Amino acid sequence: MALLPTEKRKPKQRLEDYSILLYGTWKIGKSTFCSQMDNPLFLATEPGLEALEVYEVKVPDWNTFLQVCAEISQGEHPFKTIVIDTVDNLWKACSEYIRNKLNIMHESDLGYGKGWSMVRDEFFRVLRKLSLLPYGLVMTSHVEMAEIKTRTMTLTKAVPTIPKTGREIILGWVDMILYAESVVTDDGEVRVIRTKPSENWEAGDRTKRLPPTVPLDFETFKKAFYSQGNVIDLKQAKSN
């Protein structure tokens, strides 16, 4: 059977076909944003969903995550979007799983970076399989300000709080890196999503459908995605 294609693959058209990392400060509204996506299932690695009416599976450890992924892959459910809230704690669960499996106290105990490499490989192996399923995949993370040194200066940049090894995997893999923050305008404080890279924050949009700044409101975000980059009025995001 021939494996080489005879036609070009067309770009994905549905928002749910893309993988997303959404990060920002505590309680800014990341989970609320995700709860409005298409039939979401939350894989909760920490408390924080008590005020939302959502389908939730508590994921305290990596073994539970593996079991949930296996059940999701069978397809006998109504869910269309998988939300990992937060991916920070999922990385910690994977790290704990590998340490227990090898009977070590810390990844560095193996030397030559072997422990970290095993955590990275296991994390990527499972997340990659999950991302290839026919569901939307969204991961949330918190934010920290990191010092980034260049040849000429040192910058302070907003980045996800996932440890560097895990962060590099996710940033290089997802289709959208979205940074949620509060900004002050002439009309008051608004909550927005940054979609384009900057020296001040980590962000990116591989689809090229989104404007640089979108209100932190799912319906507005969805409208911006399907209108392919039309400018959105930030007044729509004014805080109550």
PDB file of C-alpha atoms in Angstrom:
ATOM      1  CA  MET A   1       0.000   0.000   0.000  1.00  0.00           C
ATOM      2  CA  ALA A   2       1.365   3.419  -0.975  1.00  0.00           C
ATOM      3  CA  LEU A   3       2.066   5.745   1.933  1.00  0.00           C
ATOM      4  CA  LEU A   4       2.994   8.935   0.102  1.00  0.00           C
ATOM      5  CA  PRO A   5       0.160  11.485  -0.297  1.00  0.00           C
ATOM      6  CA  THR A   6      -1.276  12.483  -3.643  1.00  0.00           C
ATOM      7  CA  GLU A   7      -3.020  15.646  -2.399  1.00  0.00           C
ATOM      8  CA  LYS A   8      -2.073  18.461  -0.036  1.00  0.00           C
ATOM      9  CA  ARG A   9      -3.695  18.354   3.387  1.00  0.00           C
ATOM     10  CA  LYS A  10      -5.900  21.371   4.025  1.00  0.00           C
ATOM     11  CA  PRO A  11      -5.450  23.456   7.210  1.00  0.00           C
ATOM     12  CA  LYS A  12      -7.661  22.511  10.140  1.00  0.00           C
ATOM     13  CA  GLN A  13     -10.759  24.678  10.356  1.00  0.00           C
ATOM     14  CA  ARG A  14     -12.261  23.904  13.779  1.00  0.00           C
ATOM     15  CA  LEU A  15     -10.990  25.451  17.011  1.00  0.00           C
ATOM     16  CA  GLU A  16     -11.313  22.026  18.657  1.00  0.00           C
ATOM     17  CA  ASP A  17      -8.760  20.570  16.238  1.00  0.00           C
ATOM     18  CA  TYR A  18      -5.923  22.532  17.858  1.00  0.00           C
ATOM     19  CA  SER A  19      -3.904  22.074  21.045  1.00  0.00           C
ATOM     20  CA  ILE A  20      -3.806  25.054  23.418  1.00  0.00           C
ATOM     21  CA  LEU A  21      -1.795  26.173  26.441  1.00  0.00           C
ATOM     22  CA  LEU A  22      -3.573  28.887  28.433  1.00  0.00           C
ATOM     23  CA  TYR A  23      -1.597  30.383  31.308  1.00  0.00           C
ATOM     24  CA  GLY A  24      -1.991  33.371  33.595  1.00  0.00           C
ATOM     25  CA  THR A  25      -2.381  34.561  37.174  1.00  0.00           C
ATOM     26  CA  TRP A  26      -4.465  32.772  39.796  1.00  0.00           C
ATOM     27  CA  LYS A  27      -8.231  33.301  39.577  1.00  0.00           C
ATOM     28  CA  ILE A  28      -8.087  35.419  36.410  1.00  0.00           C
ATOM     29  CA  GLY A  29     -10.688  33.183  34.744  1.00  0.00           C
ATOM     30  CA  LYS A  30      -8.780  30.437  32.911  1.00  0.00           C
ATOM     31  CA  SER A  31     -11.025  27.610  34.106  1.00  0.00           C
ATOM     32  CA  THR A  32     -14.178  29.624  33.415  1.00  0.00           C
ATOM     33  CA  PHE A  33     -12.894  30.290  29.885  1.00  0.00           C
ATOM     34  CA  CYS A  34     -12.236  26.565  29.322  1.00  0.00           C
ATOM     35  CA  SER A  35     -15.619  25.557  30.763  1.00  0.00           C
ATOM     36  CA  GLN A  36     -17.335  27.239  27.797  1.00  0.00           C
ATOM     37  CA  MET A  37     -15.555  25.146  25.197  1.00  0.00           C
ATOM     38  CA  ASP A  38     -17.260  22.335  23.291  1.00  0.00           C
ATOM     39  CA  ASN A  39     -18.380  19.616  25.783  1.00  0.00           C
ATOM     40  CA  PRO A  40     -15.314  19.877  28.051  1.00  0.00           C
ATOM     41  CA  LEU A  41     -14.049  17.219  30.448  1.00  0.00           C
ATOM     42  CA  PHE A  42     -11.779  18.628  33.162  1.00  0.00           C
ATOM     43  CA  LEU A  43      -8.879  16.512  34.386  1.00  0.00           C
ATOM     44  CA  ALA A  44      -8.325  18.377  37.650  1.00  0.00           C
ATOM     45  CA  THR A  45      -4.879  18.081  39.213  1.00  0.00           C
ATOM     46  CA  GLU A  46      -5.643  20.702  41.891  1.00  0.00           C
ATOM     47  CA  PRO A  47      -8.679  22.311  43.571  1.00  0.00           C
ATOM     48  CA  GLY A  48     -10.313  25.307  41.907  1.00  0.00           C
ATOM     49  CA  LEU A  49     -13.404  24.129  40.037  1.00  0.00           C
ATOM     50  CA  GLU A  50     -15.817  24.257  42.958  1.00  0.00           C
ATOM     51  CA  ALA A  51     -17.630  27.332  41.607  1.00  0.00           C
ATOM     52  CA  LEU A  52     -18.135  25.847  38.140  1.00  0.00           C
ATOM     53  CA  GLU A  53     -20.696  23.326  36.913  1.00  0.00           C
ATOM     54  CA  VAL A  54     -18.467  21.033  34.855  1.00  0.00           C
ATOM     55  CA  TYR A  55     -17.680  17.382  34.256  1.00  0.00           C
ATOM     56  CA  GLU A  56     -14.578  16.655  36.308  1.00  0.00           C
ATOM     57  CA  VAL A  57     -12.213  13.784  37.033  1.00  0.00           C
ATOM     58  CA  LYS A  58      -9.811  14.360  39.915  1.00  0.00           C
ATOM     59  CA  VAL A  59      -6.288  13.337  38.920  1.00  0.00           C
ATOM     60  CA  PRO A  60      -4.090  13.079  42.023  1.00  0.00           C
ATOM     61  CA  ASP A  61      -1.347  10.971  40.401  1.00  0.00           C
ATOM     62  CA  TRP A  62       0.074   9.751  37.088  1.00  0.00           C
ATOM     63  CA  ASN A  63      -1.493   6.291  37.312  1.00  0.00           C
ATOM     64  CA  THR A  64      -4.941   7.876  37.512  1.00  0.00           C
ATOM     65  CA  PHE A  65      -4.084  10.027  34.504  1.00  0.00           C
ATOM     66  CA  LEU A  66      -3.071   6.939  32.509  1.00  0.00           C
ATOM     67  CA  GLN A  67      -6.339   5.226  33.388  1.00  0.00           C
ATOM     68  CA  VAL A  68      -8.394   8.269  32.399  1.00  0.00           C
ATOM     69  CA  CYS A  69      -6.517   8.618  29.093  1.00  0.00           C
ATOM     70  CA  ALA A  70      -7.209   4.959  28.304  1.00  0.00           C
ATOM     71  CA  GLU A  71     -10.926   5.469  28.943  1.00  0.00           C
ATOM     72  CA  ILE A  72     -11.001   8.662  26.866  1.00  0.00           C
ATOM     73  CA  SER A  73      -9.327   6.888  23.956  1.00  0.00           C
ATOM     74  CA  GLN A  74     -12.122   4.300  23.818  1.00  0.00           C
ATOM     75  CA  GLY A  75     -14.453   7.075  22.657  1.00  0.00           C
ATOM     76  CA  GLU A  76     -17.531   5.924  24.541  1.00  0.00           C
ATOM     77  CA  HIS A  77     -18.322   9.357  25.986  1.00  0.00           C
ATOM     78  CA  PRO A  78     -19.865  12.688  24.898  1.00  0.00           C
ATOM     79  CA  PHE A  79     -16.824  14.886  25.547  1.00  0.00           C
ATOM     80  CA  LYS A  80     -15.284  16.973  22.756  1.00  0.00           C
ATOM     81  CA  THR A  81     -12.601  18.912  24.654  1.00  0.00           C
ATOM     82  CA  ILE A  82     -10.122  17.608  27.235  1.00  0.00           C
ATOM     83  CA  VAL A  83      -8.938  20.237  29.728  1.00  0.00           C
ATOM     84  CA  ILE A  84      -5.891  19.512  31.902  1.00  0.00           C
ATOM     85  CA  ASP A  85      -6.152  21.934  34.812  1.00  0.00           C
ATOM     86  CA  THR A  86      -3.296  22.406  35.595  1.00  0.00           C
ATOM     87  CA  VAL A  87      -0.496  20.887  33.527  1.00  0.00           C
ATOM     88  CA  ASP A  88       1.980  22.123  36.184  1.00  0.00           C
ATOM     89  CA  ASN A  89       0.755  19.532  38.679  1.00  0.00           C
ATOM     90  CA  LEU A  90       0.490  16.884  35.986  1.00  0.00           C
ATOM     91  CA  TRP A  91       4.226  17.271  35.342  1.00  0.00           C
ATOM     92  CA  LYS A  92       4.875  16.866  39.078  1.00  0.00           C
ATOM     93  CA  ALA A  93       2.736  13.708  39.096  1.00  0.00           C
ATOM     94  CA  CYS A  94       4.751  12.287  36.189  1.00  0.00           C
ATOM     95  CA  SER A  95       7.987  13.113  37.989  1.00  0.00           C
ATOM     96  CA  GLU A  96       6.774  11.394  41.160  1.00  0.00           C
ATOM     97  CA  TYR A  97       5.729   8.339  39.122  1.00  0.00           C
ATOM     98  CA  ILE A  98       9.205   7.968  37.589  1.00  0.00           C
ATOM     99  CA  ARG A  99      10.963   8.480  40.946  1.00  0.00           C
ATOM    100  CA  ASN A 100       8.825   5.821  42.593  1.00  0.00           C
ATOM    101  CA  LYS A 101       9.335   3.451  39.678  1.00  0.00           C
ATOM    102  CA  LEU A 102      13.127   3.813  39.917  1.00  0.00           C
ATOM    103  CA  ASN A 103      13.160   4.022  43.725  1.00  0.00           C
ATOM    104  CA  ILE A 104      15.054   7.314  43.751  1.00  0.00           C
ATOM    105  CA  MET A 105      14.513  10.495  45.762  1.00  0.00           C
ATOM    106  CA  HIS A 106      15.323  12.981  42.985  1.00  0.00           C
ATOM    107  CA  GLU A 107      15.747  12.901  39.215  1.00  0.00           C
ATOM    108  CA  SER A 108      19.403  13.943  39.581  1.00  0.00           C
ATOM    109  CA  ASP A 109      20.154  10.757  41.556  1.00  0.00           C
ATOM    110  CA  LEU A 110      20.666   8.853  38.292  1.00  0.00           C
ATOM    111  CA  GLY A 111      23.286  11.283  37.018  1.00  0.00           C
ATOM    112  CA  TYR A 112      23.958  12.554  33.484  1.00  0.00           C
ATOM    113  CA  GLY A 113      20.397  13.864  33.238  1.00  0.00           C
ATOM    114  CA  LYS A 114      18.933  10.339  32.934  1.00  0.00           C
ATOM    115  CA  GLY A 115      16.210  10.937  35.511  1.00  0.00           C
ATOM    116  CA  TRP A 116      14.997  14.147  33.890  1.00  0.00           C
ATOM    117  CA  SER A 117      15.141  12.467  30.482  1.00  0.00           C
ATOM    118  CA  MET A 118      12.896   9.631  31.650  1.00  0.00           C
ATOM    119  CA  VAL A 119      10.334  12.061  33.081  1.00  0.00           C
ATOM    120  CA  ARG A 120      10.371  14.075  29.861  1.00  0.00           C
ATOM    121  CA  ASP A 121       9.978  10.977  27.677  1.00  0.00           C
ATOM    122  CA  GLU A 122       7.086   9.569  29.715  1.00  0.00           C
ATOM    123  CA  PHE A 123       5.313  12.930  29.868  1.00  0.00           C
ATOM    124  CA  PHE A 124       5.636  13.521  26.130  1.00  0.00           C
ATOM    125  CA  ARG A 125       4.701   9.928  25.258  1.00  0.00           C
ATOM    126  CA  VAL A 126       1.327  10.115  26.991  1.00  0.00           C
ATOM    127  CA  LEU A 127       0.477  13.746  26.128  1.00  0.00           C
ATOM    128  CA  ARG A 128       1.310  13.103  22.476  1.00  0.00           C
ATOM    129  CA  LYS A 129      -1.095  10.163  22.331  1.00  0.00           C
ATOM    130  CA  LEU A 130      -3.794  12.250  23.987  1.00  0.00           C
ATOM    131  CA  SER A 131      -3.261  15.093  21.518  1.00  0.00           C
ATOM    132  CA  LEU A 132      -3.699  12.743  18.553  1.00  0.00           C
ATOM    133  CA  LEU A 133      -7.187  11.716  19.649  1.00  0.00           C
ATOM    134  CA  PRO A 134     -10.095  13.460  17.851  1.00  0.00           C
ATOM    135  CA  TYR A 135     -10.758  15.888  20.709  1.00  0.00           C
ATOM    136  CA  GLY A 136      -9.672  19.385  21.561  1.00  0.00           C
ATOM    137  CA  LEU A 137      -6.834  19.507  24.097  1.00  0.00           C
ATOM    138  CA  VAL A 138      -6.375  22.492  26.398  1.00  0.00           C
ATOM    139  CA  MET A 139      -3.834  22.773  29.204  1.00  0.00           C
ATOM    140  CA  THR A 140      -3.781  25.491  31.837  1.00  0.00           C
ATOM    141  CA  SER A 141      -0.834  26.779  33.809  1.00  0.00           C
ATOM    142  CA  HIS A 142      -0.011  29.570  36.215  1.00  0.00           C
ATOM    143  CA  VAL A 143       2.482  32.351  35.448  1.00  0.00           C
ATOM    144  CA  GLU A 144       5.833  33.420  36.814  1.00  0.00           C
ATOM    145  CA  MET A 145       8.203  36.225  35.898  1.00  0.00           C
ATOM    146  CA  ALA A 146      11.517  34.796  34.716  1.00  0.00           C
ATOM    147  CA  GLU A 147      14.796  36.561  33.975  1.00  0.00           C
ATOM    148  CA  ILE A 148      15.815  36.005  30.363  1.00  0.00           C
ATOM    149  CA  LYS A 149      19.404  36.915  29.502  1.00  0.00           C
ATOM    150  CA  THR A 150      20.318  38.004  25.990  1.00  0.00           C
ATOM    151  CA  ARG A 151      23.689  39.081  24.640  1.00  0.00           C
ATOM    152  CA  THR A 152      22.951  42.721  25.452  1.00  0.00           C
ATOM    153  CA  MET A 153      20.458  42.760  28.351  1.00  0.00           C
ATOM    154  CA  THR A 154      18.443  40.888  30.937  1.00  0.00           C
ATOM    155  CA  LEU A 155      14.660  40.858  30.458  1.00  0.00           C
ATOM    156  CA  THR A 156      11.827  39.952  32.796  1.00  0.00           C
ATOM    157  CA  LYS A 157       9.358  37.780  30.937  1.00  0.00           C
ATOM    158  CA  ALA A 158       6.022  36.165  31.826  1.00  0.00           C
ATOM    159  CA  VAL A 159       6.265  32.379  31.304  1.00  0.00           C
ATOM    160  CA  PRO A 160       4.210  29.340  32.379  1.00  0.00           C
ATOM    161  CA  THR A 161       5.162  27.878  35.760  1.00  0.00           C
ATOM    162  CA  ILE A 162       5.808  24.412  34.361  1.00  0.00           C
ATOM    163  CA  PRO A 163       9.429  23.392  35.121  1.00  0.00           C
ATOM    164  CA  LYS A 164      11.735  24.310  32.255  1.00  0.00           C
ATOM    165  CA  THR A 165      12.084  20.779  30.849  1.00  0.00           C
ATOM    166  CA  GLY A 166       8.319  20.307  30.630  1.00  0.00           C
ATOM    167  CA  ARG A 167       7.757  23.877  29.477  1.00  0.00           C
ATOM    168  CA  GLU A 168      10.087  23.442  26.508  1.00  0.00           C
ATOM    169  CA  ILE A 169       8.175  20.326  25.425  1.00  0.00           C
ATOM    170  CA  ILE A 170       4.778  22.009  25.585  1.00  0.00           C
ATOM    171  CA  LEU A 171       5.804  25.348  24.066  1.00  0.00           C
ATOM    172  CA  GLY A 172       7.335  23.596  21.076  1.00  0.00           C
ATOM    173  CA  TRP A 173       4.358  21.332  20.541  1.00  0.00           C
ATOM    174  CA  VAL A 174       1.061  23.203  21.086  1.00  0.00           C
ATOM    175  CA  ASP A 175      -0.634  25.205  18.342  1.00  0.00           C
ATOM    176  CA  MET A 176      -1.581  28.152  20.569  1.00  0.00           C
ATOM    177  CA  ILE A 177       0.232  29.639  23.575  1.00  0.00           C
ATOM    178  CA  LEU A 178      -2.169  32.085  25.223  1.00  0.00           C
ATOM    179  CA  TYR A 179      -1.186  34.436  28.039  1.00  0.00           C
ATOM    180  CA  ALA A 180      -4.041  35.824  30.155  1.00  0.00           C
ATOM    181  CA  GLU A 181      -3.426  39.021  32.116  1.00  0.00           C
ATOM    182  CA  SER A 182      -5.172  42.113  33.473  1.00  0.00           C
ATOM    183  CA  VAL A 183      -4.308  45.469  31.898  1.00  0.00           C
ATOM    184  CA  VAL A 184      -5.413  49.009  32.683  1.00  0.00           C
ATOM    185  CA  THR A 185      -6.941  51.080  29.880  1.00  0.00           C
ATOM    186  CA  ASP A 186      -8.654  54.470  29.779  1.00  0.00           C
ATOM    187  CA  ASP A 187     -11.919  52.640  30.376  1.00  0.00           C
ATOM    188  CA  GLY A 188     -10.678  50.709  33.406  1.00  0.00           C
ATOM    189  CA  GLU A 189      -9.135  47.308  34.061  1.00  0.00           C
ATOM    190  CA  VAL A 190      -9.679  44.601  31.451  1.00  0.00           C
ATOM    191  CA  ARG A 191      -8.709  40.963  31.225  1.00  0.00           C
ATOM    192  CA  VAL A 192      -7.110  39.981  27.938  1.00  0.00           C
ATOM    193  CA  ILE A 193      -5.367  37.146  26.152  1.00  0.00           C
ATOM    194  CA  ARG A 194      -2.045  37.778  24.419  1.00  0.00           C
ATOM    195  CA  THR A 195      -1.600  35.576  21.352  1.00  0.00           C
ATOM    196  CA  LYS A 196       1.624  36.866  19.767  1.00  0.00           C
ATOM    197  CA  PRO A 197       5.195  36.537  21.100  1.00  0.00           C
ATOM    198  CA  SER A 198       6.805  39.451  22.911  1.00  0.00           C
ATOM    199  CA  GLU A 199       9.930  40.122  24.931  1.00  0.00           C
ATOM    200  CA  ASN A 200       7.529  40.607  27.868  1.00  0.00           C
ATOM    201  CA  TRP A 201       5.585  37.324  27.645  1.00  0.00           C
ATOM    202  CA  GLU A 202       5.568  33.883  26.054  1.00  0.00           C
ATOM    203  CA  ALA A 203       2.782  33.520  23.478  1.00  0.00           C
ATOM    204  CA  GLY A 204       2.154  32.255  19.968  1.00  0.00           C
ATOM    205  CA  ASP A 205      -0.525  31.348  17.442  1.00  0.00           C
ATOM    206  CA  ARG A 206       0.453  28.800  14.814  1.00  0.00           C
ATOM    207  CA  THR A 207      -2.952  29.150  13.129  1.00  0.00           C
ATOM    208  CA  LYS A 208      -2.371  32.864  12.391  1.00  0.00           C
ATOM    209  CA  ARG A 209      -6.122  33.376  12.886  1.00  0.00           C
ATOM    210  CA  LEU A 210      -6.062  35.488  16.054  1.00  0.00           C
ATOM    211  CA  PRO A 211      -5.363  39.198  16.583  1.00  0.00           C
ATOM    212  CA  PRO A 212      -2.481  40.018  18.971  1.00  0.00           C
ATOM    213  CA  THR A 213      -4.866  40.786  21.854  1.00  0.00           C
ATOM    214  CA  VAL A 214      -8.292  39.275  22.534  1.00  0.00           C
ATOM    215  CA  PRO A 215     -10.617  39.846  25.522  1.00  0.00           C
ATOM    216  CA  LEU A 216     -10.566  36.981  28.024  1.00  0.00           C
ATOM    217  CA  ASP A 217     -14.042  35.893  27.014  1.00  0.00           C
ATOM    218  CA  PHE A 218     -14.595  32.612  25.231  1.00  0.00           C
ATOM    219  CA  GLU A 219     -17.360  33.729  22.869  1.00  0.00           C
ATOM    220  CA  THR A 220     -15.271  36.737  21.791  1.00  0.00           C
ATOM    221  CA  PHE A 221     -12.208  34.524  21.395  1.00  0.00           C
ATOM    222  CA  LYS A 222     -14.175  32.039  19.315  1.00  0.00           C
ATOM    223  CA  LYS A 223     -15.527  34.825  17.122  1.00  0.00           C
ATOM    224  CA  ALA A 224     -11.993  36.150  16.594  1.00  0.00           C
ATOM    225  CA  PHE A 225     -10.742  32.686  15.646  1.00  0.00           C
ATOM    226  CA  TYR A 226     -13.431  32.105  13.032  1.00  0.00           C
ATOM    227  CA  SER A 227     -13.200  35.653  11.666  1.00  0.00           C
ATOM    228  CA  GLN A 228      -9.467  35.009  11.177  1.00  0.00           C
ATOM    229  CA  GLY A 229      -7.769  37.914  12.861  1.00  0.00           C
ATOM    230  CA  ASN A 230     -10.308  40.715  12.852  1.00  0.00           C
ATOM    231  CA  VAL A 231      -9.541  43.340  15.500  1.00  0.00           C
ATOM    232  CA  ILE A 232     -11.612  42.975  18.684  1.00  0.00           C
ATOM    233  CA  ASP A 233     -12.630  45.924  20.862  1.00  0.00           C
ATOM    234  CA  LEU A 234     -11.035  45.563  24.296  1.00  0.00           C
ATOM    235  CA  LYS A 235     -13.995  47.388  25.871  1.00  0.00           C
ATOM    236  CA  GLN A 236     -15.825  44.061  25.593  1.00  0.00           C
ATOM    237  CA  ALA A 237     -13.507  42.681  28.268  1.00  0.00           C
ATOM    238  CA  LYS A 238     -14.024  45.409  30.894  1.00  0.00           C
ATOM    239  CA  SER A 239     -14.051  43.948  34.395  1.00  0.00           C
ATOM    240  CA  ASN A 240     -17.243  44.045  36.449  1.00  0.00           C
TER     241      ASN A 240
END
